Amino acid sequence: MPRRFQNFISDTKLCPPLPGRNLIRRSRLIAHLDEGLQKRVTLMSAPAGFGKTTLAVQWLALRQELSAWLSLDKDDNDLEIFIRCLVAAVRTLVPKFGQNINRLLSTPKMPPSDYLASALVSKLATLDCSIIVVLDDYQNITSHEVQEVVVTILRNLPDSLHMVILTRMDPPWPLGLWRARSWLSEVRAVDLRFSREETREFFSQYAPRHLDTKIMDLLQERTEGWPAGLQLAQVSLAESQHPEQTAMNFSGSDRMIVDFLMDEVVTKLSPDTLKFLAVTALFDRFCASLCDIILEYGPEERKSQVTIDCVERENLFLSPLDNERQWYRYHHLFQNLLRHHHKTNLPQEYKKRIYQLAAQWFREKDLIEESIRYFLFADDIDAATEVLEQHFHRIIDKDLSRRTLFRLLSLFPESAKCSQPALLVAYAYWKIFQWNLINLDQILDQAFDLLQSPSCRVPAERRQSLHGDIELLRGYLLYWQGDDEQALRFLTKARQSLPKEHEFAFFLMVMYTAGCLAISGCHEEALLLLEDSFSEDCSKGCRNASQLLMARSAIHLYSGNLDAVRSAANQMILLSKTILMPEYWLTYAPYFLGYVDYEQNLIESAAEHFSAVEAQRYFVNTRLYHDALLGSALVFQAKGEIDKSWEYADLARVFAVKAGDPFSMKYSDSFETRLAVLTGKKVTVPLECEPGTDSNRFWIEIPSLTKAAYFLGNTEPEECSEVMQTIVKSLNRAKKHHNRPQIIKFLALKALAHDKAGSPEEAHRALEEALLLAEPHGFIRTFVDLGQRMAELLGILKDKNPANSYLRRLLDAFGNQENTEEISDESPDEYRQSKILKQSESFNAKELSNRELSVLLLLEQRLSNKEIACQLYISPETVKKHTANLCRKLCAKGRRQAVEIAQERGLIPAR
């Protein structure tokens, strides 16, 4: 989002300054610039006052070619602002240029600079016309990211484009290399200095009186042809009674000449003009109506336009910024001189008054950032905060990236954020956009206490709105903490205070109210609330239809109704064909479809849907993209492509770290443990997960389930009671939140725990309960991902119920996981891992534990898993795990081959 979000980018940045009245045609330089068009870039590098901008404007006017202009300032060091401005500059010539790039810049997580640079180059290469792009005041760019983007563009510049860089100092580019490659045309200070002939032409045409040739030559010699010095000399000589003596006084460096000329010029100005210069020099741009306000002229006076015309006529370095001559700025050199000259002449309180008046004028014109800046210059934090509070909901609604909000917040000093409830509330919104809930409760407490304080100066109406925001954000936080009752209480209160005009906040309240109703068991009431909001929204143009349908899909998922999830997701896709939906919400559709397809064992279809989410990487919620990567990792694991599965797990972790998303980082930790369990890879003890924080969620990874599964697999039968308690607690939380998929998963895990503890009847009872919930909606992977022992338990139930088609489907799914008869005790994942480990050059017998050697001896006797378990007093599941470890360490495809390799290496006696 650009800094002036309501106008996007100021036109004054995209218009070259209009040519001044005192213009000398510099034929030799124009010819040089014409020749430079054969190269990629023209670098015009010289200190202030050498006429770089004037020459570029003159040249472009003479060529009559398509040209785009961008005046850079310090704010353009923000990569997003710079690229938006560059795109806007090209769009002055090609109106539809860069639409996709602007979409990329509106994404929650902006793409890296190299990606954006490549996208820009690709779009520039498609232009069917030749254009010149001028970047003025490039010395203001100090950002490494922005520099890298410009360098990438210049290295890959299409033939149809020529770049002109105007700067006071050389950019940090490989200029020597570019010269050697003939990429670079250069104009330096020595080129820009006026020649003797140009100086004579200048004074002959524009001096107020005829000057002797000797005086003109003397001025040229003393200024060394410096254009700014000559221009100041021309102004100084306008009323000089002794021009020759004035010219003789010119000596020393440029700085000394300027100081001398400033004294000469300033002392001859009228008091009104001098005051005008002193006040307007405080601003980077100004117009007549703004000047009337800050100079406090009466409504009938309108003196500023007259003064502007006078200053421009007297050639005092004033540049119009638009064709209508409404906005102006001073030449930077002259502005700095004015500021320095009047530094002690303008009392601080008077400057504050000026800033206060300007800030109010910008506020009335809806120029938000400038209004906030000048209120802060005036030390009026209350007024600056009020401007932000008035607009931040509108900014949030229009800018899905939410970076504009962060930029505006960054204008305020840290001390202000602790004393202004509106700033705290805006910062709290920023945190939830980053999925960063750390200390969110403390921020909300602080904002609430400030609003309740007797000294609070926030008016009652604004106070009520801020209370609504605080209640919404508390409800949001409590929801993710698993406290649906308290969350619903705060969300209900928020509904009474939040105005519907605050669209994002209002619909966030609707979605989380529905979520709270769903996890408290009121699924129908939740769906009805969403349906009512959806119907009302459709009548107003469907701005929020996609997020309401997303919430509907999530609530169907809580109830375990996979077909209803698929239907709601498909409805979202269908609706997107008739109305415009933000990718941020629309991409939930393929995510939910991937989730359902994976659970129902439609692996290839799930892969396509997760890939569709990944293709929208920069347009979607960071949590969603991260979870889609985990979904793809599961898909490849199910297909037996273990190396690919781990590759996606690694991608997910890298993304979470780069995104700075603490939620996703924790989920990566948990998922890697889960994947290790699935693939037989040795892992450390999983990180602690906060109790009760995932039973209200619909993400693919469930940390509490992974943790319980890990400990169950690494616990002896006699130690199962503690793991059982953990499973039961998590199961009860899932039941409390009516999260059917999790209830099914924990019941299935509970069945395995009872089985391992030697309680077959309890195991069958828990499994039957899980199947009763799972069968109507076709859950499959929940059971398959629990491994071979789950297949054996399901087989026992099938023997009791041979006509049960659902059990046959489940067992068929397990059958698809097996590779050959020879490796029936080894999963495809373990086999894949064995193939990778075959690349190792040697094997150390010490890598086998005593228990593994015992299992190896019994495998040699061709005993079954159950028989080995009885011999060693361990469970069949543990035998299976030891067998898998043996196959991996010995690089064997199955138990028979493991025995043969062990005999060949002398680990066990050969028969």
mmCIF file of C-alpha atoms in Angstrom, residues 437-682:
data_model
loop_
_atom_site.group_PDB
_atom_site.id
_atom_site.type_symbol
_atom_site.label_atom_id
_atom_site.label_comp_id
_atom_site.label_asym_id
_atom_site.label_seq_id
_atom_site.Cartn_x
_atom_site.Cartn_y
_atom_site.Cartn_z
ATOM 1 C CA LEU A 437 0.089 -13.434 19.995
ATOM 2 C CA ILE A 438 2.971 -13.038 22.453
ATOM 3 C CA ASN A 439 2.132 -10.348 25.039
ATOM 4 C CA LEU A 440 -1.070 -9.486 23.160
ATOM 5 C CA ASP A 441 -3.083 -9.745 26.375
ATOM 6 C CA GLN A 442 -0.754 -7.252 28.087
ATOM 7 C CA ILE A 443 -1.145 -4.760 25.237
ATOM 8 C CA LEU A 444 -4.923 -5.040 25.417
ATOM 9 C CA ASP A 445 -4.869 -4.660 29.227
ATOM 10 C CA GLN A 446 -2.781 -1.514 28.898
ATOM 11 C CA ALA A 447 -5.128 -0.031 26.276
ATOM 12 C CA PHE A 448 -8.170 -0.865 28.410
ATOM 13 C CA ASP A 449 -6.641 0.715 31.534
ATOM 14 C CA LEU A 450 -5.821 3.907 29.625
ATOM 15 C CA LEU A 451 -9.405 4.154 28.364
ATOM 16 C CA GLN A 452 -10.730 3.653 31.885
ATOM 17 C CA SER A 453 -8.401 6.236 33.384
ATOM 18 C CA PRO A 454 -10.059 9.486 34.597
ATOM 19 C CA SER A 455 -7.354 11.392 32.723
ATOM 20 C CA CYS A 456 -8.264 9.788 29.387
ATOM 21 C CA ARG A 457 -9.022 12.519 26.833
ATOM 22 C CA VAL A 458 -10.562 10.242 24.184
ATOM 23 C CA PRO A 459 -14.143 11.363 23.402
ATOM 24 C CA ALA A 460 -16.962 8.982 24.388
ATOM 25 C CA GLU A 461 -17.840 7.901 20.824
ATOM 26 C CA ARG A 462 -14.251 7.042 19.948
ATOM 27 C CA ARG A 463 -13.800 5.382 23.317
ATOM 28 C CA GLN A 464 -16.747 3.057 22.614
ATOM 29 C CA SER A 465 -15.284 2.081 19.239
ATOM 30 C CA LEU A 466 -11.884 1.340 20.792
ATOM 31 C CA HIS A 467 -13.571 -0.766 23.482
ATOM 32 C CA GLY A 468 -15.183 -2.742 20.656
ATOM 33 C CA ASP A 469 -11.744 -3.335 19.108
ATOM 34 C CA ILE A 470 -10.310 -4.464 22.447
ATOM 35 C CA GLU A 471 -13.211 -6.849 23.055
ATOM 36 C CA LEU A 472 -12.837 -8.294 19.551
ATOM 37 C CA LEU A 473 -9.099 -8.827 19.971
ATOM 38 C CA ARG A 474 -9.601 -10.365 23.425
ATOM 39 C CA GLY A 475 -12.158 -12.746 21.954
ATOM 40 C CA TYR A 476 -9.755 -13.611 19.149
ATOM 41 C CA LEU A 477 -6.935 -14.305 21.622
ATOM 42 C CA LEU A 478 -9.130 -16.359 23.957
ATOM 43 C CA TYR A 479 -10.354 -18.430 21.020
ATOM 44 C CA TRP A 480 -6.806 -19.438 20.120
ATOM 45 C CA GLN A 481 -6.130 -20.142 23.779
ATOM 46 C CA GLY A 482 -9.026 -22.614 23.757
ATOM 47 C CA ASP A 483 -11.361 -20.672 26.079
ATOM 48 C CA ASP A 484 -14.452 -20.564 23.866
ATOM 49 C CA GLU A 485 -16.818 -19.501 26.654
ATOM 50 C CA GLN A 486 -14.883 -16.359 27.582
ATOM 51 C CA ALA A 487 -14.081 -15.693 23.920
ATOM 52 C CA LEU A 488 -17.772 -15.794 23.007
ATOM 53 C CA ARG A 489 -18.577 -13.393 25.857
ATOM 54 C CA PHE A 490 -16.101 -10.787 24.588
ATOM 55 C CA LEU A 491 -17.087 -11.275 20.940
ATOM 56 C CA THR A 492 -20.760 -10.760 21.830
ATOM 57 C CA LYS A 493 -19.867 -7.480 23.553
ATOM 58 C CA ALA A 494 -17.747 -6.464 20.574
ATOM 59 C CA ARG A 495 -20.708 -6.976 18.272
ATOM 60 C CA GLN A 496 -22.562 -4.222 20.101
ATOM 61 C CA SER A 497 -19.709 -1.731 19.736
ATOM 62 C CA LEU A 498 -18.079 -2.446 16.363
ATOM 63 C CA PRO A 499 -19.476 -0.410 13.478
ATOM 64 C CA LYS A 500 -20.100 -2.389 10.298
ATOM 65 C CA GLU A 501 -18.084 0.180 8.361
ATOM 66 C CA HIS A 502 -14.989 -1.375 9.949
ATOM 67 C CA GLU A 503 -15.323 -4.298 7.578
ATOM 68 C CA PHE A 504 -12.342 -6.428 8.494
ATOM 69 C CA ALA A 505 -12.939 -6.095 12.235
ATOM 70 C CA PHE A 506 -16.679 -6.725 11.886
ATOM 71 C CA PHE A 507 -16.307 -9.862 9.777
ATOM 72 C CA LEU A 508 -13.478 -11.091 11.984
ATOM 73 C CA MET A 509 -15.933 -10.834 14.854
ATOM 74 C CA VAL A 510 -18.568 -12.770 12.861
ATOM 75 C CA MET A 511 -16.120 -15.546 11.927
ATOM 76 C CA TYR A 512 -14.749 -16.034 15.421
ATOM 77 C CA THR A 513 -18.210 -15.873 16.970
ATOM 78 C CA ALA A 514 -19.180 -18.675 14.594
ATOM 79 C CA GLY A 515 -15.987 -20.519 15.518
ATOM 80 C CA CYS A 516 -16.764 -20.235 19.220
ATOM 81 C CA LEU A 517 -20.297 -21.514 18.640
ATOM 82 C CA ALA A 518 -18.912 -24.442 16.643
ATOM 83 C CA ILE A 519 -16.389 -25.547 19.249
ATOM 84 C CA SER A 520 -19.032 -25.236 21.961
ATOM 85 C CA GLY A 521 -21.220 -27.696 20.035
ATOM 86 C CA CYS A 522 -23.622 -25.253 18.387
ATOM 87 C CA HIS A 523 -22.681 -26.074 14.808
ATOM 88 C CA GLU A 524 -26.088 -25.253 13.325
ATOM 89 C CA GLU A 525 -26.224 -21.909 15.103
ATOM 90 C CA ALA A 526 -22.717 -21.116 13.842
ATOM 91 C CA LEU A 527 -23.664 -21.983 10.257
ATOM 92 C CA LEU A 528 -26.849 -19.915 10.520
ATOM 93 C CA LEU A 529 -24.857 -16.879 11.694
ATOM 94 C CA LEU A 530 -22.526 -17.241 8.717
ATOM 95 C CA GLU A 531 -25.417 -17.772 6.322
ATOM 96 C CA ASP A 532 -27.150 -14.590 7.527
ATOM 97 C CA SER A 533 -23.956 -12.582 7.181
ATOM 98 C CA PHE A 534 -23.296 -14.140 3.771
ATOM 99 C CA SER A 535 -26.794 -13.235 2.514
ATOM 100 C CA GLU A 536 -26.437 -9.667 3.768
ATOM 101 C CA ASP A 537 -22.977 -9.349 2.270
ATOM 102 C CA CYS A 538 -24.134 -10.688 -1.092
ATOM 103 C CA SER A 539 -26.808 -8.013 -1.193
ATOM 104 C CA LYS A 540 -24.054 -5.393 -0.803
ATOM 105 C CA GLY A 541 -21.717 -6.742 -3.454
ATOM 106 C CA CYS A 542 -20.068 -9.836 -1.914
ATOM 107 C CA ARG A 543 -16.945 -8.072 -0.630
ATOM 108 C CA ASN A 544 -16.520 -10.594 2.173
ATOM 109 C CA ALA A 545 -18.136 -13.694 0.678
ATOM 110 C CA SER A 546 -14.880 -15.626 0.416
ATOM 111 C CA GLN A 547 -13.930 -15.273 4.077
ATOM 112 C CA LEU A 548 -17.446 -16.236 5.186
ATOM 113 C CA LEU A 549 -17.308 -19.349 2.984
ATOM 114 C CA MET A 550 -13.871 -20.095 4.402
ATOM 115 C CA ALA A 551 -15.333 -19.950 7.916
ATOM 116 C CA ARG A 552 -18.196 -22.223 6.821
ATOM 117 C CA SER A 553 -15.679 -24.787 5.518
ATOM 118 C CA ALA A 554 -13.794 -24.676 8.826
ATOM 119 C CA ILE A 555 -16.962 -25.244 10.855
ATOM 120 C CA HIS A 556 -17.941 -28.223 8.695
ATOM 121 C CA LEU A 557 -14.449 -29.545 9.323
ATOM 122 C CA TYR A 558 -14.900 -29.237 13.095
ATOM 123 C CA SER A 559 -17.983 -31.423 12.778
ATOM 124 C CA GLY A 560 -16.061 -33.906 10.642
ATOM 125 C CA ASN A 561 -18.404 -33.509 7.674
ATOM 126 C CA LEU A 562 -15.807 -33.871 4.923
ATOM 127 C CA ASP A 563 -18.334 -33.813 2.079
ATOM 128 C CA ALA A 564 -19.774 -30.529 3.381
ATOM 129 C CA VAL A 565 -16.246 -29.107 3.568
ATOM 130 C CA ARG A 566 -15.698 -30.051 -0.058
ATOM 131 C CA SER A 567 -19.031 -28.529 -1.069
ATOM 132 C CA ALA A 568 -18.331 -25.189 0.673
ATOM 133 C CA ALA A 569 -14.844 -25.019 -0.854
ATOM 134 C CA ASN A 570 -16.191 -25.726 -4.336
ATOM 135 C CA GLN A 571 -18.862 -23.078 -3.819
ATOM 136 C CA MET A 572 -16.101 -20.585 -3.056
ATOM 137 C CA ILE A 573 -14.349 -21.467 -6.336
ATOM 138 C CA LEU A 574 -17.609 -21.283 -8.290
ATOM 139 C CA LEU A 575 -18.509 -17.902 -6.808
ATOM 140 C CA SER A 576 -15.066 -16.523 -7.655
ATOM 141 C CA LYS A 577 -15.917 -16.901 -11.347
ATOM 142 C CA THR A 578 -18.614 -14.240 -11.054
ATOM 143 C CA ILE A 579 -17.225 -11.891 -8.387
ATOM 144 C CA LEU A 580 -13.747 -10.720 -7.507
ATOM 145 C CA MET A 581 -12.354 -12.457 -4.410
ATOM 146 C CA PRO A 582 -9.008 -11.739 -2.751
ATOM 147 C CA GLU A 583 -6.559 -14.641 -3.117
ATOM 148 C CA TYR A 584 -5.902 -14.214 0.603
ATOM 149 C CA TRP A 585 -9.262 -15.859 1.339
ATOM 150 C CA LEU A 586 -9.995 -17.690 -1.908
ATOM 151 C CA THR A 587 -6.921 -19.916 -1.566
ATOM 152 C CA TYR A 588 -8.508 -21.553 1.474
ATOM 153 C CA ALA A 589 -10.663 -23.450 -1.062
ATOM 154 C CA PRO A 590 -7.853 -25.633 -2.516
ATOM 155 C CA TYR A 591 -6.407 -25.970 0.994
ATOM 156 C CA PHE A 592 -9.620 -27.483 2.366
ATOM 157 C CA LEU A 593 -10.003 -29.644 -0.746
ATOM 158 C CA GLY A 594 -6.447 -30.912 -0.250
ATOM 159 C CA TYR A 595 -7.162 -31.614 3.424
ATOM 160 C CA VAL A 596 -10.311 -33.619 2.597
ATOM 161 C CA ASP A 597 -8.732 -35.497 -0.312
ATOM 162 C CA TYR A 598 -5.726 -36.502 1.766
ATOM 163 C CA GLU A 599 -7.941 -37.741 4.603
ATOM 164 C CA GLN A 600 -10.033 -39.758 2.146
ATOM 165 C CA ASN A 601 -6.824 -41.173 0.612
ATOM 166 C CA LEU A 602 -7.229 -39.428 -2.743
ATOM 167 C CA ILE A 603 -3.511 -38.781 -2.786
ATOM 168 C CA GLU A 604 -2.959 -37.439 -6.309
ATOM 169 C CA SER A 605 -5.907 -35.070 -6.032
ATOM 170 C CA ALA A 606 -4.670 -33.857 -2.633
ATOM 171 C CA ALA A 607 -1.256 -33.187 -4.171
ATOM 172 C CA GLU A 608 -2.833 -31.004 -6.878
ATOM 173 C CA HIS A 609 -4.793 -28.964 -4.356
ATOM 174 C CA PHE A 610 -1.868 -28.370 -2.018
ATOM 175 C CA SER A 611 0.227 -27.376 -5.031
ATOM 176 C CA ALA A 612 -2.460 -24.852 -5.968
ATOM 177 C CA VAL A 613 -2.050 -23.233 -2.547
ATOM 178 C CA GLU A 614 1.733 -23.232 -2.894
ATOM 179 C CA ALA A 615 1.433 -21.525 -6.287
ATOM 180 C CA GLN A 616 -0.187 -18.583 -4.485
ATOM 181 C CA ARG A 617 2.671 -18.314 -1.982
ATOM 182 C CA TYR A 618 2.785 -14.533 -1.790
ATOM 183 C CA PHE A 619 -0.964 -13.994 -1.910
ATOM 184 C CA VAL A 620 -2.067 -16.096 1.046
ATOM 185 C CA ASN A 621 -2.065 -16.213 4.807
ATOM 186 C CA THR A 622 1.364 -17.369 6.040
ATOM 187 C CA ARG A 623 -0.217 -20.060 8.226
ATOM 188 C CA LEU A 624 -2.151 -21.424 5.264
ATOM 189 C CA TYR A 625 0.880 -21.603 3.000
ATOM 190 C CA HIS A 626 2.945 -23.278 5.724
ATOM 191 C CA ASP A 627 0.243 -25.871 6.365
ATOM 192 C CA ALA A 628 -0.070 -26.587 2.632
ATOM 193 C CA LEU A 629 3.656 -27.381 2.568
ATOM 194 C CA LEU A 630 3.095 -29.820 5.430
ATOM 195 C CA GLY A 631 0.197 -31.311 3.462
ATOM 196 C CA SER A 632 2.474 -31.884 0.479
ATOM 197 C CA ALA A 633 5.044 -33.503 2.771
ATOM 198 C CA LEU A 634 2.371 -35.953 3.951
ATOM 199 C CA VAL A 635 1.339 -36.654 0.371
ATOM 200 C CA PHE A 636 4.888 -37.610 -0.626
ATOM 201 C CA GLN A 637 5.258 -39.696 2.527
ATOM 202 C CA ALA A 638 2.079 -41.572 1.604
ATOM 203 C CA LYS A 639 3.531 -42.187 -1.869
ATOM 204 C CA GLY A 640 6.740 -43.554 -0.366
ATOM 205 C CA GLU A 641 8.881 -40.632 -1.601
ATOM 206 C CA ILE A 642 10.548 -39.954 1.728
ATOM 207 C CA ASP A 643 13.325 -37.693 0.496
ATOM 208 C CA LYS A 644 10.736 -35.470 -1.176
ATOM 209 C CA SER A 645 8.652 -35.500 1.978
ATOM 210 C CA TRP A 646 11.564 -34.240 4.071
ATOM 211 C CA GLU A 647 12.340 -31.660 1.415
ATOM 212 C CA TYR A 648 8.878 -30.152 1.894
ATOM 213 C CA ALA A 649 9.224 -30.272 5.669
ATOM 214 C CA ASP A 650 12.481 -28.323 5.306
ATOM 215 C CA LEU A 651 10.791 -25.808 2.988
ATOM 216 C CA ALA A 652 8.074 -25.306 5.584
ATOM 217 C CA ARG A 653 10.599 -24.609 8.332
ATOM 218 C CA VAL A 654 12.596 -22.157 6.203
ATOM 219 C CA PHE A 655 9.399 -20.350 5.263
ATOM 220 C CA ALA A 656 8.240 -20.113 8.896
ATOM 221 C CA VAL A 657 11.574 -18.625 9.964
ATOM 222 C CA LYS A 658 11.645 -16.110 7.102
ATOM 223 C CA ALA A 659 8.032 -15.138 7.735
ATOM 224 C CA GLY A 660 8.758 -14.591 11.422
ATOM 225 C CA ASP A 661 5.644 -16.631 12.233
ATOM 226 C CA PRO A 662 6.037 -18.189 15.718
ATOM 227 C CA PHE A 663 2.909 -20.334 15.248
ATOM 228 C CA SER A 664 4.309 -21.944 12.124
ATOM 229 C CA MET A 665 7.757 -22.448 13.657
ATOM 230 C CA LYS A 666 6.195 -24.484 16.479
ATOM 231 C CA TYR A 667 4.145 -26.461 13.984
ATOM 232 C CA SER A 668 7.297 -27.249 12.001
ATOM 233 C CA ASP A 669 8.935 -28.580 15.171
ATOM 234 C CA SER A 670 5.965 -30.841 15.794
ATOM 235 C CA PHE A 671 5.565 -31.962 12.195
ATOM 236 C CA GLU A 672 9.195 -33.002 11.878
ATOM 237 C CA THR A 673 8.680 -35.273 14.882
ATOM 238 C CA ARG A 674 5.554 -36.674 13.229
ATOM 239 C CA LEU A 675 7.339 -37.275 9.948
ATOM 240 C CA ALA A 676 10.205 -38.956 11.748
ATOM 241 C CA VAL A 677 7.735 -41.313 13.466
ATOM 242 C CA LEU A 678 6.073 -42.075 10.127
ATOM 243 C CA THR A 679 9.353 -42.746 8.344
ATOM 244 C CA GLY A 680 11.194 -44.558 11.129
ATOM 245 C CA LYS A 681 13.797 -41.839 11.541
ATOM 246 C CA LYS A 682 15.429 -41.387 14.939
#
